[in-house]
Tab-separated table of C-alpha atoms in Angstrom:
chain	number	residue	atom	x	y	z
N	655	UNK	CA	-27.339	-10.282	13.114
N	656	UNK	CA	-29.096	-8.037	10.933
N	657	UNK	CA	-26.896	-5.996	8.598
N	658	UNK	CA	-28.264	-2.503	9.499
N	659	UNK	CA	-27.567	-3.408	13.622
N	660	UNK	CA	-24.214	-4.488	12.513
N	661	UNK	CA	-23.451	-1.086	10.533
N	662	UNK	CA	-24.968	0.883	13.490
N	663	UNK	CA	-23.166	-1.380	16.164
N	664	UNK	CA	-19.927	-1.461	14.228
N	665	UNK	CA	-19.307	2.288	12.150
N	666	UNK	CA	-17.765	4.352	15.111
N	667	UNK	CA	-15.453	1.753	15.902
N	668	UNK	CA	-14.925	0.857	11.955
N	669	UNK	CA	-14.122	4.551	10.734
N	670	UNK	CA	-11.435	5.024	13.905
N	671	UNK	CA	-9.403	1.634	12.752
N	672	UNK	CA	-9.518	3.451	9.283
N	673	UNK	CA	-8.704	7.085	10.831
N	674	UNK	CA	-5.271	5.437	12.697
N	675	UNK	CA	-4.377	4.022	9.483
N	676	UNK	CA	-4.563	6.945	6.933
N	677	UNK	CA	-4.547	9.887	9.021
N	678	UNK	CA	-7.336	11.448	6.123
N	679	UNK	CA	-10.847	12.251	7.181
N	680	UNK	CA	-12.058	11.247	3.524
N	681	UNK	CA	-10.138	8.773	3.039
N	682	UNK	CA	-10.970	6.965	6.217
N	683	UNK	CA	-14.626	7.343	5.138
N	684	UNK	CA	-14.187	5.829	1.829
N	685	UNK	CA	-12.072	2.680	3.532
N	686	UNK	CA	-14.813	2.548	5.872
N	687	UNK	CA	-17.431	2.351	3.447
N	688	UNK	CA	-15.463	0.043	1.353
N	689	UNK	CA	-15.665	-2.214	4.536
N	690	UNK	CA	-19.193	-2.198	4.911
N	691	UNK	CA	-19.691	-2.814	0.965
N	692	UNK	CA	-17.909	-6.530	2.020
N	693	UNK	CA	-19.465	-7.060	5.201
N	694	UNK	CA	-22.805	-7.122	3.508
N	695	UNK	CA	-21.317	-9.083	0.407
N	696	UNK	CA	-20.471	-11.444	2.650
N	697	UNK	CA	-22.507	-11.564	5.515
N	698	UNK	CA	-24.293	-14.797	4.148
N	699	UNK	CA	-20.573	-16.265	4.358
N	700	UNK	CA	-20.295	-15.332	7.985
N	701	UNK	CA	-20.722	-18.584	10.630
N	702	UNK	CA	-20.710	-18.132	13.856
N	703	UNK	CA	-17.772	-19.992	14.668
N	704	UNK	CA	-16.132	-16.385	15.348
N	705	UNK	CA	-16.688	-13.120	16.912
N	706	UNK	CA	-18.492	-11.124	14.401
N	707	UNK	CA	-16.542	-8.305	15.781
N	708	UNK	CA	-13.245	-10.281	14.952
N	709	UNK	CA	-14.752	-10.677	11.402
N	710	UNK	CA	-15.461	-7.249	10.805
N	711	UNK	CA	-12.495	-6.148	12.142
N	712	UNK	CA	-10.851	-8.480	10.025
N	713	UNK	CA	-12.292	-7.503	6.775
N	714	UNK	CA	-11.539	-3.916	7.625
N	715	UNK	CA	-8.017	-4.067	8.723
N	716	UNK	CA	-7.363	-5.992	5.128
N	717	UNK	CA	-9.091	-3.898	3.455
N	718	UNK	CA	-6.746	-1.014	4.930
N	719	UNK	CA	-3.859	-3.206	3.891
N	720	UNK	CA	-5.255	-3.273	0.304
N	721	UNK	CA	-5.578	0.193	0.442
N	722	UNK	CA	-1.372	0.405	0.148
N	723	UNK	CA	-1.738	-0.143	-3.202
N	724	UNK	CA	-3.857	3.485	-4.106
N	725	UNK	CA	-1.604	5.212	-1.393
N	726	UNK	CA	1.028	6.800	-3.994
N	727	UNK	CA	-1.812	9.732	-4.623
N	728	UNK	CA	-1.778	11.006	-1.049
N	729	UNK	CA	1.737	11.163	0.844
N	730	UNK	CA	-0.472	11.861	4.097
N	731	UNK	CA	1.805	11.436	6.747
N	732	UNK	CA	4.107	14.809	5.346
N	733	UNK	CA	1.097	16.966	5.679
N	734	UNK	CA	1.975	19.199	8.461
N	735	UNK	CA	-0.714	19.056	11.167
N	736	UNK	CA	-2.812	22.407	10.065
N	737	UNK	CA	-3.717	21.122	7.027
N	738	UNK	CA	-5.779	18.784	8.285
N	739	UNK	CA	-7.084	20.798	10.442
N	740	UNK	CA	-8.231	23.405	8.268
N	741	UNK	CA	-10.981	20.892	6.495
N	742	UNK	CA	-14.278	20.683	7.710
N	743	UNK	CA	-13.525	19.754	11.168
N	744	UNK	CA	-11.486	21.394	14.279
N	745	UNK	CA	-10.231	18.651	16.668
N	746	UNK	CA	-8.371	19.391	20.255
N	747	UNK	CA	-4.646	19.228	19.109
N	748	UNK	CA	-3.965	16.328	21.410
N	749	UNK	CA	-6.547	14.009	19.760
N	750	UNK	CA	-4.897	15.059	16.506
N	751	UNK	CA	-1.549	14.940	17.562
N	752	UNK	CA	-2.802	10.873	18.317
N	753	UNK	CA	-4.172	10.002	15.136
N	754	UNK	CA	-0.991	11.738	13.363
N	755	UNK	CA	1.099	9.590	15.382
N	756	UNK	CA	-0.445	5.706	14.889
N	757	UNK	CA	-0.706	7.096	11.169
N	758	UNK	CA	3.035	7.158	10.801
N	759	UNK	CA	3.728	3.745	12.760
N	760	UNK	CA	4.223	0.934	10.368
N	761	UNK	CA	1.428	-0.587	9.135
N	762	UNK	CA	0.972	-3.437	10.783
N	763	UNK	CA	1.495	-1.489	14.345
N	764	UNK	CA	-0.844	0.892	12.913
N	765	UNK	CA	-3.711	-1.909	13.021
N	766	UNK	CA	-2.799	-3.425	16.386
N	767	UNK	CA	-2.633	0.046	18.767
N	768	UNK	CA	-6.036	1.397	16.732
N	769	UNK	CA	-7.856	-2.319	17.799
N	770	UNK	CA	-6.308	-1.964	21.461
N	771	UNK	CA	-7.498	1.425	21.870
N	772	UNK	CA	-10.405	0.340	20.258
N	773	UNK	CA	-10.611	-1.814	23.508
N	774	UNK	CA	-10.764	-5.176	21.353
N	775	UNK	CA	-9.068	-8.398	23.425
N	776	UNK	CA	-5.169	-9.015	22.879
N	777	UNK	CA	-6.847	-12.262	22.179
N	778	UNK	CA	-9.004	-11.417	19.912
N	779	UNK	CA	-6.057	-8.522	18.361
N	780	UNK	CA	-4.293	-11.832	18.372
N	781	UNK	CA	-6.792	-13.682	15.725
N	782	UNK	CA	-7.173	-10.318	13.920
N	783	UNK	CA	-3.649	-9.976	12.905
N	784	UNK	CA	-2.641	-13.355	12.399
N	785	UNK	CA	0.116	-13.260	15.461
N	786	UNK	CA	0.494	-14.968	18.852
N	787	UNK	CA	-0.912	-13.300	21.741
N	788	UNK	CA	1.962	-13.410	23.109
N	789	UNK	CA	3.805	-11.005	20.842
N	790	UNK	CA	0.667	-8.977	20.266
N	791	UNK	CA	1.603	-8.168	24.500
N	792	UNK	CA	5.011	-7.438	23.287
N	793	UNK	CA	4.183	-4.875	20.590
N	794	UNK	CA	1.519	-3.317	21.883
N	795	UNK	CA	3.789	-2.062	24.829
N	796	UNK	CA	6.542	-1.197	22.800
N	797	UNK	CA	4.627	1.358	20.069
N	798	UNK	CA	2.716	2.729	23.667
N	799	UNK	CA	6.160	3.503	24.838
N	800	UNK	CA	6.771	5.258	21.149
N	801	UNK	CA	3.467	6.834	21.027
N	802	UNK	CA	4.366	7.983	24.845
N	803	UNK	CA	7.775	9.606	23.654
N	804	UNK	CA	6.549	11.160	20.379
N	805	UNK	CA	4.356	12.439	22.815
N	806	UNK	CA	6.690	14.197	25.050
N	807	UNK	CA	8.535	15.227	22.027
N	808	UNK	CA	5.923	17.451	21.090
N	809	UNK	CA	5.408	19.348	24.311
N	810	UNK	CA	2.969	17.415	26.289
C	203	UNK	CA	-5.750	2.963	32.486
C	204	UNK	CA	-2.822	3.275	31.099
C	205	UNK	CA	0.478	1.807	33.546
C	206	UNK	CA	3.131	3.560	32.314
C	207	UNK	CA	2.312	7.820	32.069
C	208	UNK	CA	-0.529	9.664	32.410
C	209	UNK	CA	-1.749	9.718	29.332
C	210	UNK	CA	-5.057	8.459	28.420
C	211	UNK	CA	-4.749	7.436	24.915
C	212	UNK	CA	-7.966	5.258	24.360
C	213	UNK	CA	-10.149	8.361	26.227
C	214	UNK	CA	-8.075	10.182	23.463
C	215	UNK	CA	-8.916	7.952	20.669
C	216	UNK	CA	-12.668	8.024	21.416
C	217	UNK	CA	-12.696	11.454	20.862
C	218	UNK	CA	-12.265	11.528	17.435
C	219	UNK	CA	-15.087	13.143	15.146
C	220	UNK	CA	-16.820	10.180	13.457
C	221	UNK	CA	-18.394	10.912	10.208
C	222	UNK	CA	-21.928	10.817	10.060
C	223	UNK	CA	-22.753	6.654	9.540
C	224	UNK	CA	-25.484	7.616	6.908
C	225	UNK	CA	-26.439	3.781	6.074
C	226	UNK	CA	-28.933	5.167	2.746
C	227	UNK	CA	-25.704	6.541	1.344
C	228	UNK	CA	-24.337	3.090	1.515
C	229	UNK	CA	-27.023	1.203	0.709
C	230	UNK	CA	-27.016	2.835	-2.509
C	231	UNK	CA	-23.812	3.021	-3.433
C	232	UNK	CA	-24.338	-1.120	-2.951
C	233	UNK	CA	-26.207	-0.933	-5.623
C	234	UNK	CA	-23.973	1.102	-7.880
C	235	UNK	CA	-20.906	-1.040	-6.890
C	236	UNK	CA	-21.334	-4.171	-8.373
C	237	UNK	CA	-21.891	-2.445	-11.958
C	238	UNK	CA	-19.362	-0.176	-11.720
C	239	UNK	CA	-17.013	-3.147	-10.969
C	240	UNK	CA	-17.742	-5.013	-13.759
C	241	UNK	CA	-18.126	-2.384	-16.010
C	242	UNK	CA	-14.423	-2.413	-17.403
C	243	UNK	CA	-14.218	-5.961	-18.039
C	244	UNK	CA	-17.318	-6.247	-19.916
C	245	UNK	CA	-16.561	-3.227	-22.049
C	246	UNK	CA	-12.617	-4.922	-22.577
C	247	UNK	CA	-14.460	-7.880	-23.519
C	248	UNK	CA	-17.317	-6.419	-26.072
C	249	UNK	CA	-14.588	-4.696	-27.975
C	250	UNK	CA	-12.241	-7.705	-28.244
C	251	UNK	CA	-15.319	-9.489	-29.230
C	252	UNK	CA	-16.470	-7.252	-31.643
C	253	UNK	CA	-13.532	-7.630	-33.499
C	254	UNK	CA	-13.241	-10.577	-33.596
C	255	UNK	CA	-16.255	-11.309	-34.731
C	256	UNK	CA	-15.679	-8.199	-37.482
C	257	UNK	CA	-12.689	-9.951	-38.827
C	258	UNK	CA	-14.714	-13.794	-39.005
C	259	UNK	CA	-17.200	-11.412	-41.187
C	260	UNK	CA	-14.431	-10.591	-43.452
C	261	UNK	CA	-13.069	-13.962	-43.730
C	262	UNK	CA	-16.784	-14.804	-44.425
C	263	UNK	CA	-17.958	-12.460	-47.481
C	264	UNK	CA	-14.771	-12.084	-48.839
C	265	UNK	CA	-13.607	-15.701	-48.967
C	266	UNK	CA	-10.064	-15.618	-48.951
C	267	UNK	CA	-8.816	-17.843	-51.086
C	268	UNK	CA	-4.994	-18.935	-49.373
C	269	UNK	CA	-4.465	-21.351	-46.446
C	270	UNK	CA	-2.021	-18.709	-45.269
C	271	UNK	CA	-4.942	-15.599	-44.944
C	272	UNK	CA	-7.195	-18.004	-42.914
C	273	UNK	CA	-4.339	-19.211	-40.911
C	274	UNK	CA	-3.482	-15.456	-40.399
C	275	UNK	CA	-7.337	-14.541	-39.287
C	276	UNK	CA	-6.809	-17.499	-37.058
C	277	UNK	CA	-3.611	-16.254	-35.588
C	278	UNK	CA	-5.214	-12.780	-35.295
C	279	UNK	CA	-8.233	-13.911	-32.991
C	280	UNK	CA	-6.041	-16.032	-31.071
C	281	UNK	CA	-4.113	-13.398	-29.773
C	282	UNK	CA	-7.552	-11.287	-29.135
C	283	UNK	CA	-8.578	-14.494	-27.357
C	284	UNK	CA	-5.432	-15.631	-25.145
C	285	UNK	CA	-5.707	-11.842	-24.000
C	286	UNK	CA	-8.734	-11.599	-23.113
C	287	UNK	CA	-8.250	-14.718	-21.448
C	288	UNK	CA	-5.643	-13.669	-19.196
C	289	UNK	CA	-7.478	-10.382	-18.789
C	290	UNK	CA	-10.721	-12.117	-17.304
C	291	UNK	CA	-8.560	-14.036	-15.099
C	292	UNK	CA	-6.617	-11.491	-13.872
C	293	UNK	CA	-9.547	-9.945	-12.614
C	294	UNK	CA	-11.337	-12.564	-10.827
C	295	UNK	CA	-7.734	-13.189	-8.929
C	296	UNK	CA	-8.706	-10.331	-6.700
C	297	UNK	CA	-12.191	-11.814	-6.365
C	298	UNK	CA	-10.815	-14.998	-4.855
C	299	UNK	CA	-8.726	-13.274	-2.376
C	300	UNK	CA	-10.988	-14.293	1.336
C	301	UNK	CA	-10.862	-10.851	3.302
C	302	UNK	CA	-11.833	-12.696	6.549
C	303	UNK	CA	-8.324	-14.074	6.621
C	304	UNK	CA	-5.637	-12.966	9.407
C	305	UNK	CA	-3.664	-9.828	8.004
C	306	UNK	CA	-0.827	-12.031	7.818
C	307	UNK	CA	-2.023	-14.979	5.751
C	308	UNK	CA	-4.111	-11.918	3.315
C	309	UNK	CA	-0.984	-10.024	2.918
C	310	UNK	CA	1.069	-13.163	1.986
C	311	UNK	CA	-2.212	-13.686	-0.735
C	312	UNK	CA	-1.446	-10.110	-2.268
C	313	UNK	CA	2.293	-11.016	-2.696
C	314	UNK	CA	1.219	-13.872	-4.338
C	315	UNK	CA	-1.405	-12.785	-6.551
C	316	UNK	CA	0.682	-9.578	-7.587
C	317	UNK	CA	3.819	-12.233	-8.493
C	318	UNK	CA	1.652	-13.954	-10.527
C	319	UNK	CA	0.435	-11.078	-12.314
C	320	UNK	CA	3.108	-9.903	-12.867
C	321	UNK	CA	4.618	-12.865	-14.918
C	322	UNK	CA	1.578	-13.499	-16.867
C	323	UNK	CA	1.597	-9.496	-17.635
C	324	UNK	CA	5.520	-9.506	-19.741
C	325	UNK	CA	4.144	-13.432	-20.950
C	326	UNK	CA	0.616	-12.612	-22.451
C	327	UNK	CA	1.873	-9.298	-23.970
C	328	UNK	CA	4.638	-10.930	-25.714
C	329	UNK	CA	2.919	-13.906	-26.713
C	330	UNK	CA	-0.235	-11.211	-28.236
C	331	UNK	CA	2.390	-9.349	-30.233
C	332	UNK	CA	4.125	-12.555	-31.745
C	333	UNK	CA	0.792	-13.713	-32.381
C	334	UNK	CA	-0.718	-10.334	-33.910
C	335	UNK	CA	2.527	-10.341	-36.271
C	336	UNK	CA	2.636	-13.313	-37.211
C	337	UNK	CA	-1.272	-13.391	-37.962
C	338	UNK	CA	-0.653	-10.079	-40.014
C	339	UNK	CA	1.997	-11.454	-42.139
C	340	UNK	CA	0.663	-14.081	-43.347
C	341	UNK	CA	-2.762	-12.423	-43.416
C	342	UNK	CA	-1.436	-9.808	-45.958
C	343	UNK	CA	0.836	-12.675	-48.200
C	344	UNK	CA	-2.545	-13.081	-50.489
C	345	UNK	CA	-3.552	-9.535	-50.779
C	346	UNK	CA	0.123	-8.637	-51.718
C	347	UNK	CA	0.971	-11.593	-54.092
C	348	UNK	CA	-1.277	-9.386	-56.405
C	349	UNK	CA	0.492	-6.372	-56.375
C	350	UNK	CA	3.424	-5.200	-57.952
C	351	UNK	CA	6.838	-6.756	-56.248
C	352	UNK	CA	7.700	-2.560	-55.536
C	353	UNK	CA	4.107	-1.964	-53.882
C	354	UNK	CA	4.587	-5.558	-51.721
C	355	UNK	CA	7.840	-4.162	-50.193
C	356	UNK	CA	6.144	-1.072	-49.110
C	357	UNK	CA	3.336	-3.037	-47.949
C	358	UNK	CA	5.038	-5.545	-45.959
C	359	UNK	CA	7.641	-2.708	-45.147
C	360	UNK	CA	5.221	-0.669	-43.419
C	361	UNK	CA	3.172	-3.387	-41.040
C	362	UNK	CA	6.697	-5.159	-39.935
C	363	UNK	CA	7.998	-1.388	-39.308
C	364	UNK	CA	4.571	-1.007	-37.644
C	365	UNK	CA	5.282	-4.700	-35.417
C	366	UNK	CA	9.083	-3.969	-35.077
C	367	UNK	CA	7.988	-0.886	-33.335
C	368	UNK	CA	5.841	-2.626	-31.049
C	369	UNK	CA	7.939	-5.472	-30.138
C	370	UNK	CA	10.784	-3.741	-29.887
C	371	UNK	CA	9.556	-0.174	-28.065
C	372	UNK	CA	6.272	-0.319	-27.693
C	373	UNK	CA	6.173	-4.162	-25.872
C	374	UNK	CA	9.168	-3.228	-23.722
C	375	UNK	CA	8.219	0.144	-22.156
C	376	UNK	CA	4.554	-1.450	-21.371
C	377	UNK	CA	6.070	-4.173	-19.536
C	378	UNK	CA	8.838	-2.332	-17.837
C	379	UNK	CA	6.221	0.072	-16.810
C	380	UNK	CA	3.615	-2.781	-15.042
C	381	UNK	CA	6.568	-3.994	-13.584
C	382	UNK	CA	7.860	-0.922	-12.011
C	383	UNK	CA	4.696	-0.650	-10.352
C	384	UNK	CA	3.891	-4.130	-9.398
C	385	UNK	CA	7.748	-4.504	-8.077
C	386	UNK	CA	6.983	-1.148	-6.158
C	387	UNK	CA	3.833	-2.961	-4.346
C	388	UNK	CA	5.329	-6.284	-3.919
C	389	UNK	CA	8.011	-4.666	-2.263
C	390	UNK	CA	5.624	-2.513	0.272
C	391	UNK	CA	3.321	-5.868	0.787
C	392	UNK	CA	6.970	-7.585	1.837
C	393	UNK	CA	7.575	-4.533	4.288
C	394	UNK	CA	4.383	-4.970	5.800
C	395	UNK	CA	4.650	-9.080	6.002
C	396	UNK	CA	8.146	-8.580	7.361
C	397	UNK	CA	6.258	-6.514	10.233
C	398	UNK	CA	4.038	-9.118	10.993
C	399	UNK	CA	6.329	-12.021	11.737
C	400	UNK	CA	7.146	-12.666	15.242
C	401	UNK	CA	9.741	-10.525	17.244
C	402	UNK	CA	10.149	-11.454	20.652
């Protein structure tokens, strides 16, 4: 696959993953970015023995897991909601209210509800995080059930 | 879609504003990134180097004429050398790193990568200051054996002040301070490793 189909094919779905896990517009962009920059380092690298999707996603959800290590210079998660908003863009409070949400799970959860929404196969989630598919089940209902509450909790 | 309320989070999740893909943006930052990245090590490298090769040239037209100043010079590179060493391989550790592993097996990598660094961090700074001292001392012994025995207290006075301040303050708070920050990380990574394991 050529690299320009994959970056057209795969950016929406690439910048959301990184939008669950940092809650930052800009941020998200740069991690985003950053995974592209490796996709096409090592697209050469890639056999088809996997789902290029799984790759990508792969490379991207690591690459958010790196991206612990810079996170002392933005405490995002204790940003109160308006601040956000106030940047360049003005979403409906319930999409917000999502994003805010998955962005305080812990990490790993983070990466496994952003891929399911993402509509990705518990299989597949499965290879992606390195768990069985089993537990993937398992977790995935549990932080729905959080995501449901914190949901409640804030007046829906 | 979803079983258990009436909430649709994936039509939710779709809704969110994507930034513009703008693939000429990235494409040229491509370009820029692989300079940028190496930039720092080759600029650590050229000045170590440099001096290096600055203190051969000494050695060179001045022709020391004591076993102990060429020993010293010796010493002195060495410690330029073994740092630089440890510097070049420090980087390339995060090179190695394959990002197309499972979350779980690259997070277990970054543990292990920032343990290692952060050994070889307290050992090579240590061993660079015994070696830089030691080089020194013995560096100066020929210079000073010509002075007066007054002006080759001061002399050595000052530059084993100058190392005792190092090794003693100096070497200390640098290490304590990488290992603040690596401890800090390692600790996170294990958070994040603990959350992957299996919990059924």
């Amino acid at each position: 696959m050529e690299f320009e189909n994959i970056y057209k094919t795969y950016w929406d779905k690439i910048f959301r993953l990184c939008m669950g896990f940092v809650n930052d517009y800009d941020i998200a962009q740069d991690l985003a970015q950053e995974t592209f920059i490796i996709v096409w380092q090592k697209l050469e690298t890639f056999r088809n023995e996997s789902n290029i999707g799984t790759w990508i996603f792969r490379i991207a959800s690591n690459n958010c897991l790196r991206q612990i290590e810079k996170e002392k210079r933005f405490p995002k998660s204790e940003l109160p909601l308006h601040i956000t908003e106030e940047k360049h863009y003005s979403l409906e409070p319930q999409i917000e209210l999502l994003y805010k949400c998955i962005a305080e799970l812990p990490e790993a959860d983070r990466i496994i509800i952003s891929l399911e929404l993402e509509e990705v196969r518990q299989a597949e989630i499965a290879k992606i995080v390195g768990l069985s598919e089993a537990n993937i089940r398992v977790k995935i209902h549990r932080i729905k059930e959080k995501l449901t509450q914190k949901f409640k909790e804030n007046g829906k | 879609m979803e079983n258990n309320n009436k909430i649709d989070f994936k039509d939710l999740w779709k809704q969110q504003t994507i930034s513009p893909s703008n693939i000429e943006d990235l494409l040229s930052k491509l370009k820029h990134f692989k300079k940028a990245s190496l930039r720092k090590i080759i600029v650590v490298n050229i000045l170590l180097i440099a001096t290096s090769i600055f203190i051969v040239f000494i050695w060179y037209t001045y022709q020391p004429a004591f076993i102990s100043t060429k020993i010293g010079i010796i010493m002195t590179i060495l410690a330029m050398l073994v740092y630089l060493l440890v510097y070049n391989k420090l980087a390339l550790f995060y090179k190695s790193i394959d990002s197309n592993q499972s979350n779980s097996e690259y997070i277990k990598k970054l543990v292990a990568i920032k343990t290692k660094q952060q050994f070889l961090q307290s050992l090579v700074l240590s061993m660079y200051f015994i070696l830089l001292g030691s080089g020194l001392s013995l560096y100066m012994y020929e210079y000073t054996s010509r002075m007066t025995i007054l002006w080759a207290i001061i002399a050595y006075g000052l530059t084993l002040s100058w190392v005792g301040f190092n090794w003693f303050y100096l070497r200390p708070k640098a290490i304590k301070k990488e290992q603040d920050k690596v401890n800090d990380l390692i600790a996170k990574f294990e958070i994040v490793n603990n959350q992957l394991k299996e919990d059924l």
